[in-house]
Amino acid sequence: MIYRRLIHYKIPKLIVIAITLTNITLLSSPNPSLAQLEQPKPNPLELPLEDPLLPNIPRPLTPFEKRKLRQELDQLNAQAQAQFDKGNIPAAFDIWYRELRVRRVLGRLEEIAALGRVGEIAWNNTLTQDVKIISKRLKTLQELSEKEDPLSPELLMALADAYEKLHALDDSLGIYKRVLNNARKAKDPIAEEKALKRLGELYLAKFDYPQAAPIYEELLDRAQARSNTLEEGVYLQILAEIYTRSLQPENATKIKEDLAENYLKTKKIQLIPALKISIGQDYEALNQPEMASKNYQEAYSLSWSLQLFGAAAEALTKLGKLYQTYKQDDYALQIYQNLIQVEQLSYNYYGLMRTYETIGEIYLAYKQYDVALEFFKQGLILAQSLNYKQDNFLSRIEQTNRKIRGEDEPEPPQVNPDVTNPNTLEEIPEINPDVTNPNTLEEIPEINPDLINPNTLEEIPEINPDLINPNTLEEIPEINPDLINPNPLYEIPQLDPDLINPNTLEEIPQLDRDWLKKGNLKNRKN
């Protein structure tokens, strides 16, 4: 008994000790999944620089060791590219990050170039996290370099190129501005012009036209000073695009006129008609119709001589619309007659159909209905062959025929925008918000609160208080007072006075009359 008591006494203590040790172990060894959540994945470019490709003891590498290391790093790059081509993107970037870590021992220029190469791959494949990691390393290198010494031109260009590959345009712009300032201080025109070109391209990439314009104006001046007509033409084209897109027609016309002269010098005459049309549009925007008309006519004449019928048709179309805008329809008709010839020569049937329609409308406005009808019919023939806008020409022909017959135009139905559906032009029925469901727009039936159950909204049947039990609301059956006992309301059975005992109201059993005749009644009583 003593031994058993000792066992029972010790077991609880052992259980407590075991539970305590278990709690300590759990507290000292947290859940691995929670630990992973609390500790983010380390930056692969900030890991310690330890690699089998490097000496065990940190020391400067000899030229031979550097050459061999470059070859091994190039092999790593090839391995990463092979993994990437197979679709193993995480494995590929693990190899690339190893290459980038080791590449830093070869100097910052080589590391920056490698960062730009790998960063471009990350950007092109929308690997946002990898782009951030590489961009952070680039900015760290820039900050370290600036603290040590002024950035060399080579290092600046390497940083600018790497930033550009990562599409960090603002960072790249900042670097190129410093390159430009250094080149101007050093009076290096070649480096200066290279920096200007890169700045201009970056501003255009950002659609920052106000900043790009003075850059290309300076490049244009440099090209004109050297009498370099080819470069002059390139910069004039870029400036013309800049001023057109930034809605500066006055500057655009000046640049485009210079560009037209450049095309003449470089014998690019076939490009002039389209340019003249563009100049005419700029003059229209400047409200100078005479200059616009002059450029459209020059564009037509030159394109006609060069048999550029598409440009000729465009010039005549814009010239005709210009005359119509200023209410000179007689001149516009002459232009459109020439346009018919051009459209026929270029087999532009859509353009020819539109021209017939425009001429018909002008004659219709002049009330020359017979002439207008002929042009509309010509347009209808083309519309039917092209299966395009046939209803439009049929409507025009019907309208013109009514004019010829002297009939009035049917008045279009008056549309009240407040009660008309703008899509179908059908009248919207008047809606009473008090009796209309706002969700279905259906009329809500009129409800009598005395006849409707407020919970179920169902109609309550009409109740006759004389026939309904007020407690159960059940119908009371109709009662015949002659057949109902007034005390318990039980129905009184119908009585036959010949068969009912008047004293007891019990039914007298039916007797066999033949049996009574034989004297049996007397015997029964006895």
XYZ file of C-alpha atoms in Angstrom:
526
model
C 0.000 0.000 0.000
C 2.867 2.339 0.821
C 4.434 1.700 -2.610
C 1.180 2.398 -4.381
C 0.713 5.634 -2.478
C 4.158 6.793 -3.471
C 3.412 6.121 -7.111
C 0.121 8.001 -6.947
C 1.840 10.826 -5.172
C 4.698 11.167 -7.694
C 2.714 10.921 -10.920
C 1.046 14.352 -10.632
C 4.451 15.954 -10.027
C 5.895 14.233 -13.089
C 2.966 15.411 -15.183
C 3.446 19.017 -14.012
C 7.185 18.865 -14.765
C 6.552 17.420 -18.247
C 3.939 20.070 -19.056
C 6.261 22.828 -17.839
C 9.142 21.559 -19.981
C 6.834 21.321 -22.994
C 5.723 24.942 -22.561
C 9.314 26.105 -22.281
C 10.217 24.216 -25.474
C 7.272 25.714 -27.368
C 8.146 29.198 -26.193
C 11.810 28.817 -27.137
C 10.986 27.260 -30.566
C 8.315 29.412 -32.249
C 6.228 28.179 -35.149
C 8.413 28.177 -38.308
C 5.625 29.639 -40.428
C 5.211 32.562 -38.025
C 8.957 33.097 -38.014
C 8.976 33.267 -41.777
C 6.220 35.836 -41.723
C 8.064 37.967 -39.168
C 11.395 37.787 -41.026
C 11.113 38.940 -44.653
C 13.318 37.416 -47.302
C 16.728 39.127 -47.228
C 17.878 41.311 -50.092
C 20.039 39.008 -52.260
C 22.402 41.887 -53.086
C 23.018 42.613 -49.403
C 24.164 39.113 -48.434
C 27.793 38.641 -47.256
C 30.270 38.434 -50.096
C 31.334 34.786 -49.744
C 31.655 32.622 -52.818
C 33.803 29.681 -54.002
C 34.915 31.822 -56.954
C 36.663 34.252 -54.601
C 39.798 33.747 -52.494
C 39.235 32.550 -48.947
C 41.113 35.569 -47.611
C 39.925 38.950 -48.937
C 42.698 40.485 -51.031
C 43.096 42.337 -54.332
C 42.907 40.081 -57.358
C 45.742 39.813 -59.823
C 45.044 40.664 -63.485
C 45.063 36.940 -64.299
C 42.578 36.208 -61.528
C 40.327 39.028 -62.745
C 40.378 37.709 -66.296
C 39.544 34.186 -65.091
C 36.802 35.526 -62.790
C 35.206 37.407 -65.695
C 35.078 34.208 -67.709
C 33.432 32.321 -64.833
C 30.929 35.134 -64.270
C 30.081 35.132 -67.962
C 29.384 31.395 -67.623
C 27.063 32.140 -64.680
C 25.239 34.677 -66.810
C 24.816 32.067 -69.570
C 23.481 29.537 -67.044
C 20.988 32.072 -65.701
C 19.843 32.943 -69.203
C 19.337 29.244 -69.980
C 17.199 28.803 -66.858
C 15.240 31.929 -67.720
C 14.567 30.670 -71.253
C 13.188 27.432 -69.764
C 10.793 29.426 -67.586
C 12.674 28.823 -64.320
C 12.652 32.505 -63.399
C 13.417 32.196 -59.632
C 16.348 29.870 -60.339
C 17.614 32.211 -63.063
C 17.596 35.242 -60.776
C 19.267 33.329 -57.972
C 22.181 32.740 -60.362
C 22.113 36.338 -61.594
C 22.169 37.697 -58.049
C 25.176 35.522 -57.284
C 26.892 36.898 -60.378
C 26.077 40.483 -59.362
C 27.414 39.968 -55.827
C 30.705 38.552 -57.091
C 30.929 41.065 -59.960
C 31.425 43.948 -57.511
C 35.041 42.834 -56.800
C 35.846 43.775 -60.418
C 34.939 47.417 -59.818
C 31.899 49.649 -59.857
C 31.819 50.216 -63.590
C 31.480 46.507 -64.297
C 28.953 46.041 -61.500
C 26.804 48.946 -62.718
C 26.845 47.593 -66.280
C 25.781 44.144 -65.017
C 23.027 45.684 -62.848
C 21.672 47.486 -65.883
C 21.732 44.287 -67.963
C 19.853 42.189 -65.396
C 17.564 45.088 -64.457
C 16.448 45.461 -68.063
C 15.418 41.785 -68.099
C 13.456 42.286 -64.877
C 11.712 45.393 -66.236
C 10.786 43.779 -69.555
C 9.197 40.866 -67.697
C 7.355 42.976 -65.085
C 9.355 41.598 -62.165
C 8.666 44.552 -59.891
C 10.431 43.271 -56.787
C 13.628 42.501 -58.708
C 13.547 45.950 -60.316
C 13.327 47.513 -56.841
C 16.243 45.436 -55.541
C 18.502 46.370 -58.459
C 17.466 50.049 -58.392
C 18.281 50.224 -54.675
C 21.763 48.841 -55.319
C 22.343 51.380 -58.093
C 21.390 54.282 -55.820
C 23.635 52.898 -53.088
C 26.570 52.792 -55.521
C 25.826 56.350 -56.641
C 25.738 57.617 -53.042
C 28.960 55.799 -52.129
C 30.730 57.155 -55.189
C 29.616 60.729 -54.520
C 30.909 60.536 -50.940
C 34.331 59.365 -52.033
C 35.127 61.511 -55.075
C 33.334 63.521 -57.749
C 31.748 61.099 -60.170
C 33.881 60.500 -63.199
C 32.320 60.954 -66.666
C 32.579 57.195 -67.238
C 30.774 56.405 -63.993
C 28.092 59.002 -64.691
C 27.401 57.576 -68.134
C 27.302 54.038 -66.732
C 24.785 55.082 -64.062
C 22.656 56.988 -66.560
C 22.584 54.023 -68.931
C 21.655 51.596 -66.121
C 18.885 53.882 -64.830
C 17.509 54.203 -68.322
C 17.366 50.418 -68.757
C 15.370 50.247 -65.528
C 13.084 53.025 -66.841
C 14.039 55.238 -63.917
C 13.806 58.249 -66.253
C 14.002 60.926 -63.564
C 17.204 59.420 -62.139
C 18.654 59.138 -65.630
C 17.723 62.757 -66.405
C 19.473 63.925 -63.260
C 22.655 62.082 -64.263
C 22.635 63.448 -67.847
C 22.179 67.004 -66.576
C 25.344 66.560 -64.532
C 27.089 65.098 -67.581
C 26.014 68.130 -69.616
C 27.247 70.573 -66.976
C 30.584 68.776 -66.735
C 30.957 68.762 -70.527
C 30.241 72.493 -70.741
C 32.723 73.210 -67.975
C 35.302 71.126 -69.761
C 34.360 72.759 -73.101
C 33.887 69.372 -74.692
C 31.389 69.948 -77.565
C 31.181 66.276 -78.508
C 30.263 65.139 -74.971
C 27.965 68.127 -74.679
C 26.036 67.212 -77.825
C 25.754 63.580 -76.753
C 24.283 64.659 -73.426
C 21.829 67.005 -75.191
C 20.626 64.208 -77.437
C 20.073 61.863 -74.504
C 18.253 64.569 -72.544
C 16.011 65.302 -75.523
C 15.176 61.636 -75.993
C 14.366 61.196 -72.312
C 12.105 64.250 -72.261
C 10.263 62.939 -75.321
C 9.903 59.552 -73.621
C 8.166 61.381 -70.755
C 6.071 63.468 -73.214
C 7.575 66.532 -71.560
C 7.432 68.737 -74.670
C 8.136 72.081 -72.950
C 11.462 70.699 -71.675
C 12.282 68.893 -74.920
C 11.732 71.909 -77.225
C 14.716 74.058 -76.088
C 16.988 70.987 -76.170
C 16.194 70.346 -79.843
C 16.294 74.051 -80.675
C 19.903 74.045 -79.445
C 20.697 70.904 -81.404
C 19.135 72.507 -84.493
C 21.339 75.581 -84.100
C 24.419 73.374 -83.832
C 23.456 71.451 -86.996
C 22.770 74.674 -88.939
C 26.082 76.146 -87.755
C 27.829 73.127 -89.247
C 25.627 73.310 -92.388
C 24.631 69.714 -91.762
C 21.371 69.560 -93.716
C 20.682 65.950 -92.802
C 20.827 66.571 -89.054
C 18.981 69.856 -89.573
C 16.129 67.968 -91.242
C 15.974 65.452 -88.378
C 15.786 68.139 -85.707
C 13.242 70.148 -87.709
C 11.006 67.080 -87.954
C 11.247 66.484 -84.206
C 10.516 70.133 -83.427
C 7.566 70.168 -85.826
C 6.142 67.134 -84.001
C 6.793 68.747 -80.598
C 5.054 72.009 -81.463
C 2.141 70.232 -83.152
C 1.543 67.954 -80.180
C 1.918 70.799 -77.692
C -0.639 72.866 -79.679
C 1.697 75.704 -80.647
C 0.662 76.326 -84.281
C 2.652 79.565 -84.581
C 5.944 77.849 -83.759
C 4.887 74.798 -85.751
C 4.340 76.800 -88.965
C 7.766 78.409 -88.742
C 9.519 75.091 -88.172
C 7.533 73.325 -90.915
C 8.295 76.047 -93.453
C 11.988 75.629 -92.647
C 11.538 71.892 -93.004
C 9.965 72.348 -96.468
C 13.044 74.281 -97.552
C 15.229 71.539 -96.107
C 13.331 68.950 -98.151
C 14.023 70.990 -101.265
C 17.742 71.095 -100.426
C 17.912 67.384 -99.755
C 15.687 66.601 -102.774
C 12.933 65.018 -100.699
C 10.225 66.685 -102.782
C 7.739 63.842 -102.344
C 7.496 64.727 -98.636
C 6.521 68.349 -99.267
C 2.775 67.948 -100.191
C 1.866 66.326 -96.869
C 3.940 68.952 -95.054
C 2.162 71.772 -96.907
C -1.217 70.325 -95.911
C -0.055 70.296 -92.278
C 1.072 73.923 -92.593
C -2.350 74.835 -94.008
C -4.024 73.280 -90.984
C -1.786 75.307 -88.654
C -2.749 78.515 -90.474
C -6.419 77.578 -90.119
C -5.850 77.224 -86.372
C -4.246 80.686 -86.415
C -7.326 82.069 -88.232
C -5.325 82.951 -91.349
C -7.471 81.484 -94.172
C -5.490 83.118 -96.969
C -2.247 81.445 -95.920
C -4.092 78.186 -95.354
C -5.564 78.352 -98.875
C -2.127 79.134 -100.341
C -0.539 76.084 -98.736
C -3.405 73.776 -99.730
C -3.141 74.934 -103.343
C 0.638 74.432 -103.340
C 0.156 70.968 -101.899
C -2.366 70.100 -104.629
C -0.273 71.446 -107.474
C 2.881 69.638 -106.367
C 1.129 66.339 -105.601
C -0.698 66.470 -108.954
C 2.593 66.936 -110.799
C 4.120 64.056 -108.818
C 0.952 61.935 -109.383
C 0.459 61.621 -105.644
C -3.315 61.432 -105.996
C -3.968 60.649 -102.333
C -2.241 63.842 -101.212
C -3.904 65.788 -104.036
C -7.362 64.604 -102.945
C -6.650 65.499 -99.313
C -5.459 68.990 -100.284
C -8.560 69.647 -102.434
C -10.897 68.306 -99.730
C -9.441 70.627 -97.104
C -9.450 73.538 -99.547
C -13.109 72.956 -100.430
C -14.121 72.785 -96.751
C -12.155 75.983 -96.115
C -14.186 77.818 -98.811
C -17.422 76.416 -97.393
C -16.461 77.591 -93.903
C -16.171 81.148 -95.228
C -19.441 80.902 -97.253
C -17.744 80.808 -100.654
C -19.679 77.871 -102.076
C -19.089 78.865 -105.721
C -15.344 78.405 -105.284
C -15.957 75.257 -103.272
C -17.967 73.772 -106.204
C -15.041 74.372 -108.550
C -12.709 72.652 -106.107
C -15.033 69.664 -105.725
C -15.350 69.297 -109.514
C -11.551 68.916 -109.670
C -11.735 66.537 -106.725
C -14.080 64.219 -108.699
C -11.396 63.854 -111.353
C -8.706 63.109 -108.761
C -10.853 60.544 -106.955
C -11.640 58.801 -110.248
C -7.965 58.603 -111.169
C -7.063 57.162 -107.755
C -10.066 54.757 -107.784
C -11.110 56.118 -104.404
C -14.815 55.259 -104.588
C -15.543 56.134 -100.977
C -14.039 59.583 -101.510
C -15.937 59.964 -104.779
C -19.218 59.041 -103.070
C -18.617 61.648 -100.357
C -17.801 64.264 -102.985
C -21.077 63.600 -104.850
C -22.961 63.984 -101.586
C -21.215 67.265 -100.716
C -21.888 68.762 -104.162
C -25.517 67.651 -103.975
C -25.951 69.368 -100.627
C -24.528 72.637 -102.004
C -26.922 72.592 -104.982
C -29.775 71.681 -102.639
C -28.964 74.768 -100.562
C -28.933 76.792 -103.829
C -32.424 75.357 -104.585
C -31.130 73.841 -107.815
C -33.024 70.658 -107.096
C -32.608 68.943 -110.458
C -28.812 69.255 -110.324
C -28.716 68.173 -106.672
C -30.875 65.134 -107.552
C -28.405 64.002 -110.214
C -25.455 64.104 -107.811
C -27.410 62.272 -105.131
C -28.287 59.555 -107.671
C -24.611 59.238 -108.633
C -23.758 58.892 -104.970
C -26.493 56.261 -104.502
C -25.034 54.127 -107.289
C -21.675 54.081 -105.523
C -23.285 53.544 -102.120
C -25.158 50.494 -103.419
C -22.009 49.043 -104.972
C -20.135 49.614 -101.713
C -23.113 48.646 -99.519
C -22.539 51.800 -97.472
C -24.828 54.718 -96.504
C -27.580 53.667 -98.932
C -30.373 54.884 -96.631
C -28.730 58.283 -96.400
C -28.792 58.795 -100.180
C -32.344 57.426 -100.499
C -33.448 59.950 -97.879
C -31.689 62.751 -99.744
C -33.310 61.744 -103.020
C -36.779 61.599 -101.421
C -36.216 65.020 -99.837
C -35.138 66.513 -103.189
C -38.098 65.000 -105.043
C -40.471 66.610 -102.535
C -38.769 69.932 -103.181
C -39.235 69.468 -106.921
C -42.947 68.687 -106.432
C -43.306 71.723 -104.199
C -44.321 69.671 -101.175
C -43.573 70.839 -97.697
C -41.207 68.899 -95.559
C -43.026 66.751 -93.002
C -42.674 68.233 -89.602
C -40.689 66.022 -87.309
C -42.583 64.964 -84.194
C -42.047 67.317 -81.329
C -39.975 65.666 -78.722
C -40.287 66.639 -75.093
C -36.945 65.718 -73.511
C -38.609 65.396 -70.147
C -40.977 62.618 -71.238
C -39.034 61.019 -74.132
C -36.536 58.167 -73.991
C -33.386 59.599 -75.684
C -32.399 56.127 -76.981
C -35.673 54.981 -78.550
C -37.353 58.437 -78.900
C -40.472 56.792 -77.496
C -42.640 58.622 -75.023
C -42.029 57.669 -71.436
C -45.362 57.067 -69.655
C -46.082 59.468 -66.875
C -45.091 57.954 -63.566
C -46.831 58.700 -60.298
C -44.218 58.134 -57.603
C -46.939 57.450 -55.058
C -48.341 54.448 -56.945
C -45.228 53.205 -58.841
C -42.629 50.680 -57.727
C -39.262 52.534 -58.114
C -37.433 49.250 -58.899
C -39.708 47.775 -61.588
C -41.520 51.014 -62.593
C -44.722 48.968 -62.448
C -47.867 50.447 -60.994
C -48.555 49.448 -57.404
C -52.213 48.375 -56.986
C -54.277 50.602 -54.747
C -54.392 49.182 -51.216
C -57.310 49.529 -48.818
C -55.754 49.440 -45.330
C -59.005 48.068 -43.909
C -58.952 45.034 -46.241
C -55.185 44.276 -46.357
C -53.147 42.220 -43.899
C -50.209 44.600 -43.018
C -47.841 41.638 -42.535
C -48.492 39.646 -45.710
C -50.058 42.466 -47.809
C -52.713 39.926 -48.789
C -56.356 40.856 -48.995
C -58.416 40.039 -45.896
C -61.672 38.328 -46.886
C -64.808 40.246 -46.028
C -66.222 39.043 -42.658
C -69.882 38.869 -41.715
C -69.970 39.372 -37.919
C -73.214 37.430 -37.687
C -71.664 34.299 -39.288
C -68.100 34.394 -37.859
C -66.927 33.092 -34.509
C -65.092 36.172 -33.016
C -62.599 33.929 -31.197
C -61.536 31.586 -33.990
C -62.620 33.743 -36.974
C -64.190 30.574 -38.398
C -67.522 30.656 -40.128
C -70.484 29.674 -37.956
C -72.733 27.247 -39.809
C -76.201 28.538 -40.543
C -78.662 27.453 -37.777
C -82.284 26.496 -38.263
C -84.027 27.606 -35.033
C -86.711 24.984 -35.515
C -84.119 22.178 -35.487
C -81.708 23.432 -32.826
C -81.867 22.935 -29.091
C -81.458 26.471 -27.739
C -79.513 25.363 -24.677
C -76.568 23.351 -25.958
C -77.035 24.469 -29.585
C -77.324 20.875 -30.688
C -79.390 20.134 -33.681
C -82.803 18.692 -32.849
C -83.474 15.650 -34.937
C -86.526 15.968 -37.086
C -89.478 14.175 -35.318
C -92.287 12.235 -36.882
C -95.297 12.708 -34.550
C -96.601 9.317 -35.508
C -93.333 7.607 -34.470
C -92.271 9.708 -31.414
C -93.277 9.206 -27.812
C -94.462 12.712 -26.707
C -93.335 12.119 -23.125
C -89.824 10.852 -23.654
C -89.254 12.203 -27.210
C -87.847 8.793 -28.026
C -88.592 7.116 -31.288
C -91.353 4.541 -31.112
C -90.224 1.450 -32.899
C -92.199 0.763 -36.020
C -94.785 -1.948 -35.391
C -95.912 -4.677 -37.670
C -99.539 -3.867 -38.273
C -100.356 -7.425 -39.350
C -98.978 -8.694 -36.080
C -101.132 -6.152 -34.116
C -104.284 -7.177 -35.931
C -103.830 -10.699 -34.681
C -104.191 -9.516 -31.045
C -100.589 -9.689 -30.148
C -100.598 -6.157 -28.672
C -102.730 -7.291 -25.794
C -100.568 -10.271 -25.088
C -97.446 -8.041 -25.198
C -98.880 -5.615 -22.653
C -99.602 -8.451 -20.300
